[in-house]
Coordinates of C-alpha atoms in Angstrom, one line a residue:
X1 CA -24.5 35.3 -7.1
X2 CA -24.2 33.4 -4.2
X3 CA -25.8 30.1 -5.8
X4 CA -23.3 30.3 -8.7
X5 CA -20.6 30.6 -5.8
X6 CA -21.1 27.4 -4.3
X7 CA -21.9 26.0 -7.6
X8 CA -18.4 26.6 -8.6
X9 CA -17.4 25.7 -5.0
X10 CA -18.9 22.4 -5.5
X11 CA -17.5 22.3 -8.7
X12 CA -14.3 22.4 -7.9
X13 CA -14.8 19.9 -4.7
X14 CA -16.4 17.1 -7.2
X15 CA -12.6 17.4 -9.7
X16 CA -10.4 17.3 -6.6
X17 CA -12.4 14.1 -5.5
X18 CA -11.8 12.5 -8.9
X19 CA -8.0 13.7 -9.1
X20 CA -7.6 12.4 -5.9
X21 CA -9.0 9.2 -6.7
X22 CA -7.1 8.8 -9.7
X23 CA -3.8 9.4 -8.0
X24 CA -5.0 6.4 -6.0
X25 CA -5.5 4.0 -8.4
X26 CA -2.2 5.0 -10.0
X27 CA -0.6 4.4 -6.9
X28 CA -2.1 1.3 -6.0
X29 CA -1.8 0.0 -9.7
X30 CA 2.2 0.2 -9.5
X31 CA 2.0 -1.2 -5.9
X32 CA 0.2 -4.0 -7.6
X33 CA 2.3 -4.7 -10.6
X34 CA 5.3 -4.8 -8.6
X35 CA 3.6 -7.5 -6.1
X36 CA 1.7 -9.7 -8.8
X37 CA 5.1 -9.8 -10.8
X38 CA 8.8 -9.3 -9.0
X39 CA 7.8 -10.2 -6.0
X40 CA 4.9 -13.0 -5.0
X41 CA 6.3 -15.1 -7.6
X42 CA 9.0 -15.4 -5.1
X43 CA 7.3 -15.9 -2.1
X44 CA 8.4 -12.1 -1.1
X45 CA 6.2 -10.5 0.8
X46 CA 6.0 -6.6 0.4
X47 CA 4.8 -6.2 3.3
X48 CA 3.5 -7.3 6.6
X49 CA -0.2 -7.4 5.2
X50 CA 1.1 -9.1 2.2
X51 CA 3.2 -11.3 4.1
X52 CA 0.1 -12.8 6.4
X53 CA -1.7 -13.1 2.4
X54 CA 1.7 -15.1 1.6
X55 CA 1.3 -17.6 4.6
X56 CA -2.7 -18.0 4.2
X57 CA -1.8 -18.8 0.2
X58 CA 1.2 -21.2 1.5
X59 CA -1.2 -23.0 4.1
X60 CA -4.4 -22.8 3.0
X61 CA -4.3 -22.6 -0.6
X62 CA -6.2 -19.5 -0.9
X63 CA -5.6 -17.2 -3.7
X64 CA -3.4 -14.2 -3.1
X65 CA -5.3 -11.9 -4.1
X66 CA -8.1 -12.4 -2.1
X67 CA -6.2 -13.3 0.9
X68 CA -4.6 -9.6 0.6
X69 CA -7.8 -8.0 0.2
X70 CA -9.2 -10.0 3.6
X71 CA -5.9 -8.9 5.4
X72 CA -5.7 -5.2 4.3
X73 CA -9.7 -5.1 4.7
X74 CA -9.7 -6.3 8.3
X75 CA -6.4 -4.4 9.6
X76 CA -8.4 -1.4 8.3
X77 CA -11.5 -2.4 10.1
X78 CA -9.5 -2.2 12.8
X79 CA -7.7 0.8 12.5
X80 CA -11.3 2.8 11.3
X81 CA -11.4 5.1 14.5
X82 CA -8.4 6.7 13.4
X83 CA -9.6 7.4 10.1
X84 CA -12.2 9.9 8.7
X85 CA -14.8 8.4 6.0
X86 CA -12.5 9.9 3.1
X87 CA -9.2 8.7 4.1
X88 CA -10.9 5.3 5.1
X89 CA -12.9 5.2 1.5
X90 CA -9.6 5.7 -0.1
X91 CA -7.5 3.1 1.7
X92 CA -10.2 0.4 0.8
X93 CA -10.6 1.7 -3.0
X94 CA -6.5 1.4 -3.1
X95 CA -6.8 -2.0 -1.6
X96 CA -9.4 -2.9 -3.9
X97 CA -7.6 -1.7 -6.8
X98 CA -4.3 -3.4 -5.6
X99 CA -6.0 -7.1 -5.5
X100 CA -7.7 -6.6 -8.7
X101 CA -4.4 -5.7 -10.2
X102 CA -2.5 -8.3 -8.5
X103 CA -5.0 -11.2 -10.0
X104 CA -4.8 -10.1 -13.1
X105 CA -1.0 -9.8 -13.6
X106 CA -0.5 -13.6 -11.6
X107 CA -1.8 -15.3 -14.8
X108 CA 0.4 -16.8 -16.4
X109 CA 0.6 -15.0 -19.8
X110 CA 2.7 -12.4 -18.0
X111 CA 6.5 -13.4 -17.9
X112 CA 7.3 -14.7 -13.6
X113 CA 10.3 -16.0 -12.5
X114 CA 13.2 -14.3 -13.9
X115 CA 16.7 -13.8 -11.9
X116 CA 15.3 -13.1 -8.3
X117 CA 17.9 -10.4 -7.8
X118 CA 16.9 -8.4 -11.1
X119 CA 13.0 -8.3 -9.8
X120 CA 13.7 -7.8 -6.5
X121 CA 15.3 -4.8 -7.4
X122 CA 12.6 -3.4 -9.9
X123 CA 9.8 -4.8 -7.8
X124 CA 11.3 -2.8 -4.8
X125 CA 11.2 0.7 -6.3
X126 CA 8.0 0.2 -8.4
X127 CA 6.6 -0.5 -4.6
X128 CA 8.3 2.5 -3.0
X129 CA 7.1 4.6 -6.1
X130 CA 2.8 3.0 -5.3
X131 CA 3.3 3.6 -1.5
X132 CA 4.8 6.9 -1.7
X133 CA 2.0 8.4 -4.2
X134 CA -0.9 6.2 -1.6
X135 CA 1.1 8.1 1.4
X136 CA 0.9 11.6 -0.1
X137 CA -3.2 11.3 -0.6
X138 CA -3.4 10.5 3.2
X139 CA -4.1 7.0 2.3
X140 CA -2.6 4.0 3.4
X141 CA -1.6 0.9 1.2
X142 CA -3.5 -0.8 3.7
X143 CA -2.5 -3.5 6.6
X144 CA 0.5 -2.4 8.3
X145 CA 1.1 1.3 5.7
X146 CA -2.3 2.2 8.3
X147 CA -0.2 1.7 11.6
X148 CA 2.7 3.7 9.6
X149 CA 0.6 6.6 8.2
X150 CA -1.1 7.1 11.9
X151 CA 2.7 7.7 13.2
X152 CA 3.8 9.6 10.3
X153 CA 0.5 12.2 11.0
X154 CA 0.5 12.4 14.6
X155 CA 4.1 11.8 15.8
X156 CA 5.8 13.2 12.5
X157 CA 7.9 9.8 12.2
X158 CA 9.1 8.8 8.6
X159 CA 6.4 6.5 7.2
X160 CA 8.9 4.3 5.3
X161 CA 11.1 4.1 7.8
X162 CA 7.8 3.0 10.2
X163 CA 7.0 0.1 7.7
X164 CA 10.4 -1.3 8.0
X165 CA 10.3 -2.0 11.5
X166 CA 7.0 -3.0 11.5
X167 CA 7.0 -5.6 8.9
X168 CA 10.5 -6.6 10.0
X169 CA 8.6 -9.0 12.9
X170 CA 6.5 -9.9 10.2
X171 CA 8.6 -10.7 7.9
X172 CA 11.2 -13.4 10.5
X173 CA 7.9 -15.5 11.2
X174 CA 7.0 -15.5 7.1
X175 CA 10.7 -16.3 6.6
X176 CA 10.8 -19.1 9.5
X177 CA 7.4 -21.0 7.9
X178 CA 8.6 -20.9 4.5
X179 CA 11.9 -20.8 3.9
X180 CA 14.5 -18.1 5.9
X181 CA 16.0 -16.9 2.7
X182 CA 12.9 -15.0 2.1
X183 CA 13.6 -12.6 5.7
X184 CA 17.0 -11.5 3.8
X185 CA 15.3 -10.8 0.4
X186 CA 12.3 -9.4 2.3
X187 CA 14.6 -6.8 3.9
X188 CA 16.3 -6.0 0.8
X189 CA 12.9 -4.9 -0.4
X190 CA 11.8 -3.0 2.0
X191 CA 15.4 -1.4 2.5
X192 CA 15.1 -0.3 -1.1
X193 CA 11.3 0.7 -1.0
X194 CA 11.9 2.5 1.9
X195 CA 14.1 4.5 0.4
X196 CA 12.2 5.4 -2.6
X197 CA 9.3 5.8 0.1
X198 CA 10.3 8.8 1.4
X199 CA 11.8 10.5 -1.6
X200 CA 8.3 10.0 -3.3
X201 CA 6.5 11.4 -0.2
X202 CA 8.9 14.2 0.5
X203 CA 8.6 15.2 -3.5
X204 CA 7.4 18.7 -4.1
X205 CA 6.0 18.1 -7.9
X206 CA 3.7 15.3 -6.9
X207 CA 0.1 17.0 -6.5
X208 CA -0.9 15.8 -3.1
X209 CA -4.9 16.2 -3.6
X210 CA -6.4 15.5 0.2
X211 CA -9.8 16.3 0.4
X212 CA -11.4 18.4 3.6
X213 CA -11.8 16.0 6.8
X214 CA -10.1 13.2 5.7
X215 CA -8.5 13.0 9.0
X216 CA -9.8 13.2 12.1
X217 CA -7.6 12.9 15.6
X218 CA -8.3 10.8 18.2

């Protein structure tokens, strides 16, 4: 009796992981889509993480994809002793599944480069919509989202409203390098996406699936 108990226990562990995971790579697949289309065709960075990957692409020629993996993957490294295993496993996986989406949908097959204002628009909710879903799993979008989630846990701040002032500095020394048009636009993004942000993670009918010890406190 008891072996069939935590058989079932185990059971039931082993689905949560894979919903849990799943609601992850939804979440990171939007974040990605809105990136790789409506917004890194315009030099926007979506956020601070993203706008580093925008200046290492703009200097150094190195593919954005890969340059927003490296960021995201070192700022985690970084921020690992505030994060259990789980919560770290699933910030990388996100990350990972971010970048992969975000070289796939730069080739040029799909349509770039439409009226700025239109994409900046769609490209800002679609992100708000992949953070917020990352955010409710205890997982971070990576890069700056990590600093964010670590306030919104511990100090109860609102996590959108974290990543707008963060990435603000961020975004005035992206904006200064490349062209200062892109601090406005970036602000309009995340003013939008911060929005949608907190509506997402504040939602009631999203299943927030975060599995035992995925947190630890300092």
């Amino acid at each position: 009796m008891v072996n069939r108990s935590n058989s079932e226990s185990s059971e039931i562990h082993f689905k949560d992981h894979i919903i849990h995971y799943v609601i992850i790579s939804c979440g990171a697949f939007i974040q990605g889509i809105a990136m790789a289309i409506f917004l890194f065709p315009h030099s926007i960075p979506s956020g601070g993480a993203a706008g580093i990957a925008v200046l290492l692409n703009y200097w150094f020629n190195i593919p954005i994809s890969f340059a927003l993996w490296f960021v995201n993957f070192s700022l985690i490294i970084l921020a690992i002793y505030w994060l259990g295993n789980t919560s770290t496993a699933g910030t990388i996986f996100g990350i990972t599944i971010t970048s992969i989406t975000v070289q796939i949908f730069s080739a040029d097959i799909f349509l770039h480069y439409s009226n700025i204002w239109a994409d900046l628009l769609l490209g800002s909710c679609m992100l708000g919509i992949g953070i917020g879903i990352l955010l409710r799993q205890q997982v971070s979008n990576g890069g700056i989202g990590v600093i964010a989630l670590i306030f919104a846990t511990y100090r109860d701040f609102s996590p959108g409203t974290t990543l707008l002032l963060f990435n603000g500095l961020i975004f005035i020394v992206t904006g200064s390098i490349i062209h200062f048009i892109i601090v406005f636009q970036a602000i309009f993004v995340q003013f939008i996406s911060t929005g949608i942000i907190n509506v997402v993670y504040n939602l009631k009918t999203i299943p927030s699936i975060t599995p035992i010890l995925s947190w630890r406190k300092k």
